[in-house]
PDB file of C-alpha atoms in Angstrom:
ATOM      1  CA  UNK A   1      56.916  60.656 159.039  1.00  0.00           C
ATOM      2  CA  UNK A   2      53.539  62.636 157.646  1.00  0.00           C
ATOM      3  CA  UNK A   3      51.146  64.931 158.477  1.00  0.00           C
ATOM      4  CA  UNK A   4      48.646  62.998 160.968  1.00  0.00           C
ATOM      5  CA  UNK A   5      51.872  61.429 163.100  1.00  0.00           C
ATOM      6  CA  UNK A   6      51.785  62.691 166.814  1.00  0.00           C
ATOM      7  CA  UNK A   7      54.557  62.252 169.585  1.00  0.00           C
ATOM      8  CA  UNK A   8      58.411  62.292 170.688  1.00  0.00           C
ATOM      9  CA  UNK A   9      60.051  61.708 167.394  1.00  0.00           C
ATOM     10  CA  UNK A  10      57.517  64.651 165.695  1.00  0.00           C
ATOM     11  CA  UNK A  11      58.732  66.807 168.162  1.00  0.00           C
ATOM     12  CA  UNK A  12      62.358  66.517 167.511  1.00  0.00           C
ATOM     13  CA  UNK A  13      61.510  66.905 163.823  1.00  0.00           C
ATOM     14  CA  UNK A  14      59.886  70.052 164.772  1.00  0.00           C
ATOM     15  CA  UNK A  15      62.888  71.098 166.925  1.00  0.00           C
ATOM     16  CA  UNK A  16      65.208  70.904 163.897  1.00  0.00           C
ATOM     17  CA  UNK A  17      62.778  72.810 161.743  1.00  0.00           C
ATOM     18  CA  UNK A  18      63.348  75.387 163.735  1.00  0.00           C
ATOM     19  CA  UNK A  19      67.007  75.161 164.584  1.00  0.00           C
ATOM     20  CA  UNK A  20      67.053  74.795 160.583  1.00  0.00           C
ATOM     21  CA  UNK A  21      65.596  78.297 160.440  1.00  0.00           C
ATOM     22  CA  UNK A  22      62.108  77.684 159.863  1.00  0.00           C
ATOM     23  CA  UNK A  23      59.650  80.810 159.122  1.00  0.00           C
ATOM     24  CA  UNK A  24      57.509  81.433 160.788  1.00  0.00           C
ATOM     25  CA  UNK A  25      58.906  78.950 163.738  1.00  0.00           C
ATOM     26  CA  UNK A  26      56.993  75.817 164.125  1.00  0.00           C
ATOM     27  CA  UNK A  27      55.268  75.050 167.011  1.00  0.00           C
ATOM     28  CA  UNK A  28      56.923  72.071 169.188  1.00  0.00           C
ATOM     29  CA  UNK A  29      53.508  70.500 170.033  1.00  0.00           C
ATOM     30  CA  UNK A  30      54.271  66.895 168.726  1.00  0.00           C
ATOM     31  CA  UNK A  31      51.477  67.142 166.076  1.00  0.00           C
ATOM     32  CA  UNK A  32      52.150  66.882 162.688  1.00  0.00           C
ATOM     33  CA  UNK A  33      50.133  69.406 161.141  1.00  0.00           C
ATOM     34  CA  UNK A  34      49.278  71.716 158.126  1.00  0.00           C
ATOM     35  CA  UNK A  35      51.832  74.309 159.568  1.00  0.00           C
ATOM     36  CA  UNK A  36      54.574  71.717 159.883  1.00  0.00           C
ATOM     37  CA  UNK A  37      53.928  70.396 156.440  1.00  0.00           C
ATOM     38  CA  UNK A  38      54.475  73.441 155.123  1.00  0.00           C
ATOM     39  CA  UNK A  39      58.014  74.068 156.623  1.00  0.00           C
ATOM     40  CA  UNK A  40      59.157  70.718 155.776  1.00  0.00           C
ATOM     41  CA  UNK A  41      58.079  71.436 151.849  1.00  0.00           C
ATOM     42  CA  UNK A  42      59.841  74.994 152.663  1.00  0.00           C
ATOM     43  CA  UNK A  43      63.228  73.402 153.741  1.00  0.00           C
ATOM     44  CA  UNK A  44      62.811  70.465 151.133  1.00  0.00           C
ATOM     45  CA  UNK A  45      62.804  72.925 148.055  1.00  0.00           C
ATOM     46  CA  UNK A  46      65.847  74.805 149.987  1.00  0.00           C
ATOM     47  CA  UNK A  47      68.070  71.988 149.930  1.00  0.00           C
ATOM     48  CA  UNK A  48      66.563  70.838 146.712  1.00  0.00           C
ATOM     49  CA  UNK A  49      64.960  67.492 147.873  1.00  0.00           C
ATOM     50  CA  UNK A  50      61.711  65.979 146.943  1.00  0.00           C
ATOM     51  CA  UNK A  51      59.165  68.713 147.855  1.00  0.00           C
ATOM     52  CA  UNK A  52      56.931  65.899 149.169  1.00  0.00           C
ATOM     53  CA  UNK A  53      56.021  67.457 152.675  1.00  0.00           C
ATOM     54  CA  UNK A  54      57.468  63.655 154.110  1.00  0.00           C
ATOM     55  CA  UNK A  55      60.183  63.422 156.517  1.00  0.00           C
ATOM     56  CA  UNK A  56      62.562  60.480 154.954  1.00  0.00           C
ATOM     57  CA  UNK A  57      65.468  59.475 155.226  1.00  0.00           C
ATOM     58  CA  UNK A  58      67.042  62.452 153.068  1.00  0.00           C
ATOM     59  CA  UNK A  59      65.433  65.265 154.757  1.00  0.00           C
ATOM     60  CA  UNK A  60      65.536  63.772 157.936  1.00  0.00           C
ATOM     61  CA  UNK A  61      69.809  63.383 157.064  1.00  0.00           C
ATOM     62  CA  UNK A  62      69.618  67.034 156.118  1.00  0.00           C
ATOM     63  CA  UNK A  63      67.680  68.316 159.227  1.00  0.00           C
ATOM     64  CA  UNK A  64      70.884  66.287 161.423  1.00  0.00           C
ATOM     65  CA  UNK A  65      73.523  68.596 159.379  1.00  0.00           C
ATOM     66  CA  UNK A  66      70.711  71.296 159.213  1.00  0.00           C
ATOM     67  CA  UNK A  67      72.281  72.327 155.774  1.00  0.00           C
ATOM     68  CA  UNK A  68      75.424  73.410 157.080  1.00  0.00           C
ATOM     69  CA  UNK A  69      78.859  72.126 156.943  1.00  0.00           C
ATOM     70  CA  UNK A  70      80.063  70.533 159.944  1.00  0.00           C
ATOM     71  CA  UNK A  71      83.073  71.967 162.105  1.00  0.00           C
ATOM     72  CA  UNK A  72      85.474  70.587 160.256  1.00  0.00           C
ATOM     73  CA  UNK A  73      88.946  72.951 162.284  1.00  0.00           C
ATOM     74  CA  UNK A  74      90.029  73.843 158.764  1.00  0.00           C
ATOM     75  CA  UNK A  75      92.536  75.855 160.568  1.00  0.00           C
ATOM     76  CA  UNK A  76      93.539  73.080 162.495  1.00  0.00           C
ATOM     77  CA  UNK A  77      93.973  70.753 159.294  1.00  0.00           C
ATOM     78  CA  UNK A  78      95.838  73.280 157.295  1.00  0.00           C
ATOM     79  CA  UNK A  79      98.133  74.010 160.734  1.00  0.00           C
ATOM     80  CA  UNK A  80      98.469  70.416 161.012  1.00  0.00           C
ATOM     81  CA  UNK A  81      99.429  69.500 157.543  1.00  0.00           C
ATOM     82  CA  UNK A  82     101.818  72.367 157.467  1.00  0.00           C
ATOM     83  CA  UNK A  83     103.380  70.891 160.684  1.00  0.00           C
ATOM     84  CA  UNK A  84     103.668  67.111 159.320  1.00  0.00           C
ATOM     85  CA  UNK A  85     105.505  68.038 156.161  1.00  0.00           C
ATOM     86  CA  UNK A  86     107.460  70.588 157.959  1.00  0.00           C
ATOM     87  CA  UNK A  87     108.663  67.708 160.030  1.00  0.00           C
ATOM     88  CA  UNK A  88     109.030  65.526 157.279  1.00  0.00           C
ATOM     89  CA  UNK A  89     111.199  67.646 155.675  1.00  0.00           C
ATOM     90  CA  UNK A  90     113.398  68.285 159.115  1.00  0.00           C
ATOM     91  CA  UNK A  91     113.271  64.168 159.290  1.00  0.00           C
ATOM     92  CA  UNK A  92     114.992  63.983 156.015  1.00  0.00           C
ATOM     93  CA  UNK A  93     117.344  66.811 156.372  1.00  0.00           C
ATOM     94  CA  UNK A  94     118.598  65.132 159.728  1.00  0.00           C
ATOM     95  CA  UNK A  95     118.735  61.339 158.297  1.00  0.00           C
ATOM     96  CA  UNK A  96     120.991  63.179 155.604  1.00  0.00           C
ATOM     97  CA  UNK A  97     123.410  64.790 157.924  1.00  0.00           C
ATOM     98  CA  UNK A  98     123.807  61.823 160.293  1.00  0.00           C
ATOM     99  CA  UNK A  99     124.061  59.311 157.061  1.00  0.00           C
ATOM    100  CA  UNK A 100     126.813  61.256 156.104  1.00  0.00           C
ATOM    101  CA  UNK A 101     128.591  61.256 159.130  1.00  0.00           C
ATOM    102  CA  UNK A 102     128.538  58.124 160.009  1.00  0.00           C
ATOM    103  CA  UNK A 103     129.682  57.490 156.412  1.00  0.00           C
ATOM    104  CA  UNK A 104     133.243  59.375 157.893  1.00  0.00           C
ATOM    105  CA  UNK A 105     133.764  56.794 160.295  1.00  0.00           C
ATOM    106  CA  UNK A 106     132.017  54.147 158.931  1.00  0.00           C
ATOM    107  CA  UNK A 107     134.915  51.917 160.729  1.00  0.00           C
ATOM    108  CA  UNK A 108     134.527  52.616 163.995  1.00  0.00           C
ATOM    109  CA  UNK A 109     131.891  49.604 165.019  1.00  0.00           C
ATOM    110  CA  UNK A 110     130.544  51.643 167.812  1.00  0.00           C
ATOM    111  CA  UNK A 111     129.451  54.520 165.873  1.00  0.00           C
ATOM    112  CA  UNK A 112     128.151  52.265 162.787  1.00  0.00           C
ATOM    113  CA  UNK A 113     126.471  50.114 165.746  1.00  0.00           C
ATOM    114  CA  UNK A 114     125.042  53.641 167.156  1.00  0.00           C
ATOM    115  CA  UNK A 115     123.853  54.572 163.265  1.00  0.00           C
ATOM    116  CA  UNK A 116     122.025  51.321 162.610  1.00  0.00           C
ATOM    117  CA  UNK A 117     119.948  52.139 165.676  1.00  0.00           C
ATOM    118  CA  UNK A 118     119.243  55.899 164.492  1.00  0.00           C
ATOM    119  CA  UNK A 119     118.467  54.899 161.045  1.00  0.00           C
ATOM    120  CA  UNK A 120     115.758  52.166 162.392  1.00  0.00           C
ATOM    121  CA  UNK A 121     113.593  54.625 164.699  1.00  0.00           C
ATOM    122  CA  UNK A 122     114.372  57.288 161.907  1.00  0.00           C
ATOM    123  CA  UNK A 123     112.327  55.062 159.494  1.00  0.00           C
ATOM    124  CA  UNK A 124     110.011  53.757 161.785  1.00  0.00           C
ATOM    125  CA  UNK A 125     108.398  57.539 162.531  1.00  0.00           C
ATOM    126  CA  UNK A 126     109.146  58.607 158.988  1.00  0.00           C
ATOM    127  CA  UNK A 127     106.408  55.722 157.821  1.00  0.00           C
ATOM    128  CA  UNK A 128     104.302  56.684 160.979  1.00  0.00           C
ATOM    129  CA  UNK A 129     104.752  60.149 159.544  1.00  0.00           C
ATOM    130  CA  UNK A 130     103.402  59.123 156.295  1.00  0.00           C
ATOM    131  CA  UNK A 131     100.494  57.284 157.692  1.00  0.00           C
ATOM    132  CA  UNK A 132      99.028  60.213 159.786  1.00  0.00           C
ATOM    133  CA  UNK A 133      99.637  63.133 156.591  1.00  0.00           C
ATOM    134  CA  UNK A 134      97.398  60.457 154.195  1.00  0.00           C
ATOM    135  CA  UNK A 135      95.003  60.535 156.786  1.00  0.00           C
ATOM    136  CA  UNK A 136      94.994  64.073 157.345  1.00  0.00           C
ATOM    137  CA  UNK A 137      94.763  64.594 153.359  1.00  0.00           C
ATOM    138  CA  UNK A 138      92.163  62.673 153.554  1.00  0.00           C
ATOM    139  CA  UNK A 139      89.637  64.778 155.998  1.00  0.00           C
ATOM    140  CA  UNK A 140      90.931  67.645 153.818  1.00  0.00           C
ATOM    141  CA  UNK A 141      89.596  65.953 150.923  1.00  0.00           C
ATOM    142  CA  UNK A 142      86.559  65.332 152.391  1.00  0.00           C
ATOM    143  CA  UNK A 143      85.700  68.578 153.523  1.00  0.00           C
ATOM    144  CA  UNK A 144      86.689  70.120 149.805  1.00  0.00           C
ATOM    145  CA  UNK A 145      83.932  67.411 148.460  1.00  0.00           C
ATOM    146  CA  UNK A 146      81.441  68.740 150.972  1.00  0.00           C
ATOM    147  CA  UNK A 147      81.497  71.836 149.896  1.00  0.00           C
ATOM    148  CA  UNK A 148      81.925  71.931 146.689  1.00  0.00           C
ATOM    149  CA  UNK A 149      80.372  68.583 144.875  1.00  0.00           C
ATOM    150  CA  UNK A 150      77.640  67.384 147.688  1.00  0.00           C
ATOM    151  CA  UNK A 151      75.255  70.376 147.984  1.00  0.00           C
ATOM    152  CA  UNK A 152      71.980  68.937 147.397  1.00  0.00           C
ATOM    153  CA  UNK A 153      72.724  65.588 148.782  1.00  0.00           C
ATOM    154  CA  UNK A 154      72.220  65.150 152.266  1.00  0.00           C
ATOM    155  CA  UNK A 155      73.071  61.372 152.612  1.00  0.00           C
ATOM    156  CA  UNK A 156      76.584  61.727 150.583  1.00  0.00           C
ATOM    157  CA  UNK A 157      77.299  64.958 153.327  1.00  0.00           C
ATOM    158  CA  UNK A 158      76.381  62.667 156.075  1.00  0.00           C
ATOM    159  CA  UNK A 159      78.622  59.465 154.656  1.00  0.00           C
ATOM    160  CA  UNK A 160      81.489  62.231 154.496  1.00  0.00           C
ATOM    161  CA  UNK A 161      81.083  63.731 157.908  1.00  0.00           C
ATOM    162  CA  UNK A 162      81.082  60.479 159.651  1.00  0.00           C
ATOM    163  CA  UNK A 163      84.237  59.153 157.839  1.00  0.00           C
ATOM    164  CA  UNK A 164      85.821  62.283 158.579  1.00  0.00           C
ATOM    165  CA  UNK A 165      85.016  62.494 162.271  1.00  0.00           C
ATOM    166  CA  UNK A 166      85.723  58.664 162.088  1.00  0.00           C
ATOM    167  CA  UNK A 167      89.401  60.041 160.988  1.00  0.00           C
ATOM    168  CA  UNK A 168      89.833  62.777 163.764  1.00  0.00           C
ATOM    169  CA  UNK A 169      89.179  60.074 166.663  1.00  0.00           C
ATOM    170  CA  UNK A 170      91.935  58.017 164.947  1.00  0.00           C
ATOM    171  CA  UNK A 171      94.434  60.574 164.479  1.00  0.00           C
ATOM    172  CA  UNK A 172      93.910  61.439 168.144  1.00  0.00           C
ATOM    173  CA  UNK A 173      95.268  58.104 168.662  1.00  0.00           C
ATOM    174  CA  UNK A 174      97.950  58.667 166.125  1.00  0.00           C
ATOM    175  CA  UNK A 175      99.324  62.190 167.716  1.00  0.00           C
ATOM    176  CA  UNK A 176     100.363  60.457 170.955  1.00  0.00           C
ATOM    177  CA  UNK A 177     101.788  57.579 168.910  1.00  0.00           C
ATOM    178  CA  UNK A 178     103.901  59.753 166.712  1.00  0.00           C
ATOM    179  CA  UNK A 179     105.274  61.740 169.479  1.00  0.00           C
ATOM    180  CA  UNK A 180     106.388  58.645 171.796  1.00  0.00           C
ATOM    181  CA  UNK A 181     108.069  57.640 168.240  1.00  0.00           C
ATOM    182  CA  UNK A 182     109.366  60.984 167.726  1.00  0.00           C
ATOM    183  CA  UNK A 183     110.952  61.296 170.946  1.00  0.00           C
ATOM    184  CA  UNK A 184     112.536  57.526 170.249  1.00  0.00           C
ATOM    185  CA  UNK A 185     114.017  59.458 167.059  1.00  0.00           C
ATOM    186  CA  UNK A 186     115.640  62.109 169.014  1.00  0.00           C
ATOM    187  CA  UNK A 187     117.069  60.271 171.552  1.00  0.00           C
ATOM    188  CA  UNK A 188     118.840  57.775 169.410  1.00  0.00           C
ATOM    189  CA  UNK A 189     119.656  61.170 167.248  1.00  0.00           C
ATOM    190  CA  UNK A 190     121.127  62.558 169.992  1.00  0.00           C
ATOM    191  CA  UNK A 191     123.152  59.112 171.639  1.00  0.00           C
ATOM    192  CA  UNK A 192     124.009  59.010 167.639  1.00  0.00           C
ATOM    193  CA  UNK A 193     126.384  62.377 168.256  1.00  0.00           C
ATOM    194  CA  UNK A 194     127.125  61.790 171.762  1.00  0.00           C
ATOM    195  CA  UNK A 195     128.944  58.583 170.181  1.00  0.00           C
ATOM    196  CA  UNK A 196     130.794  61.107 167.853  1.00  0.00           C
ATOM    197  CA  UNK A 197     131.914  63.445 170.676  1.00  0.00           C
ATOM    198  CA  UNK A 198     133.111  60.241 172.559  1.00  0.00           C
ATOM    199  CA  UNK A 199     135.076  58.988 169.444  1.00  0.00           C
ATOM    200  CA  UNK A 200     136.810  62.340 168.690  1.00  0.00           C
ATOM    201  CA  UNK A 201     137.872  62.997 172.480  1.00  0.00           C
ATOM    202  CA  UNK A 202     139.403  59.854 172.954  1.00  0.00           C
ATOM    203  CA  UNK A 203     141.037  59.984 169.594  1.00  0.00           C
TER     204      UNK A 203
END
C-alpha cells in the first residue's frame, strides 16, 4: 500500500497509525496522502524498518502488534510454573511415601494389588505433568525472546505471539485434563491407605 491508494483497507492502516501513536493524528479519510506518508516514514524509523513511506508486510506486522508486547499474563506464567513444580515435587514426595509402604507389606496381595494401581495413575499425571511445564517453559521462553532479541523485527514478534497464543489455547485443554488425572491420582492415593487401615484392623 502507497500514497495514491484510496478505500477500506487505507483506512484501517490509518486507524493503526493512530492507535500506534501517530503525531499529529492522521486523518481516517481512506486517502493515502502526503500526511499519511509521513506518519508511516515516522513509525518506520521508530521501529527501525525500511523508511520507505510503503505499507508491507513488515510494517503492516508491526502496526498489528503496534510495537508493543502482547499480554502475555507473565504473572499468570510465573504463578503457574510455580504451581506445576510445586506439584511435581508433592507428586514425588507422595509416590515415595506410599512406595515405601507398600514395600512393608509387600505380601499382602491386596495391598500390592491396591499399589500397582496407585503407582499407574501416579505416572500417568506425573508425564501429563511434564508435558504441560515444557509447554509452559515454552511461552516463557517466548516472551523472554520478544523482549529482549526481536525488537526491530516485526515478523519474528508476530511468529512468536502466534505460537505462544497457539500454546495458551492448548494448555487450556491441558488444565482440565490434568485435573480429571489428578483427581484419578488421589483417589487411588487415598483407596491405596484405606487398604492399609483395612489390613491393620483386621490384623
Amino acid at each position: 500500500m502507497k500514497k495514491g491508494a484510496k478505500g477500506a483497507p487505507v483506512k484501517k492502516v490509518q486507524e493503526k497509525l493512530n492507535k500506534a501513536g501517530a503525531k499529529p493524528k492522521v486523518t481516517v479519510s481512506g486517502v493515502f496522502d502526503d500526511a499519511m506518508m509521513s506518519a508511516v516514514k515516522a513509525f518506520q524509523k521508530k521501529h527501525k524498518l525500511k523508511i520507505d513511506g510503503i505499507v508491507g508486510d513488515n510494517t503492516m506486522a508491526a502496526l498489528d502488534a503496534r510495537g508493543k508486547a502482547p499480554k502475555w499474563g507473565v504473572k499468570d506464567i510465573s504463578r503457574g510454573l510455580k504451581q506445576l513444580r510445586m506439584k511435581k515435587k508433592d507428586l514425588t514426595t507422595s509416590r515415595i511415601d506410599i512406595a515405601v509402604l507398600a514395600g512393608e507389606h509387600h505380601k499382602n496381595k491386596e495391598i500390592k494389588s491396591a499399589y500397582r494401581l496407585f503407582d499407574i495413575s501416579a505416572e500417568t499425571y506425573s508425564k501429563y505433568l511434564l508435558q504441560f511445564t515444557r509447554k509452559m517453559e515454552r511461552i516463557e521462553e517466548l516472551r523472554v525472546d520478544f523482549q529482549r532479541y526481536l525488537k526491530g523485527k516485526p515478523h519474528e514478534q508476530k511468529l512468536a505471539e502466534s505460537e505462544a497464543q497457539d500454546l495458551f489455547k492448548e494448555m487450556q485443554k491441558m488444565n482440565k485434563i490434568a485435573a480429571k488425572l489428578e483427581r484419578i491420582f488421589e483417589r487411588d492415593h487415598d483407596m491405596f491407605l484405606q487398604k492399609l487401615d483395612d489390613t491393620a484392623v483386621a490384623a
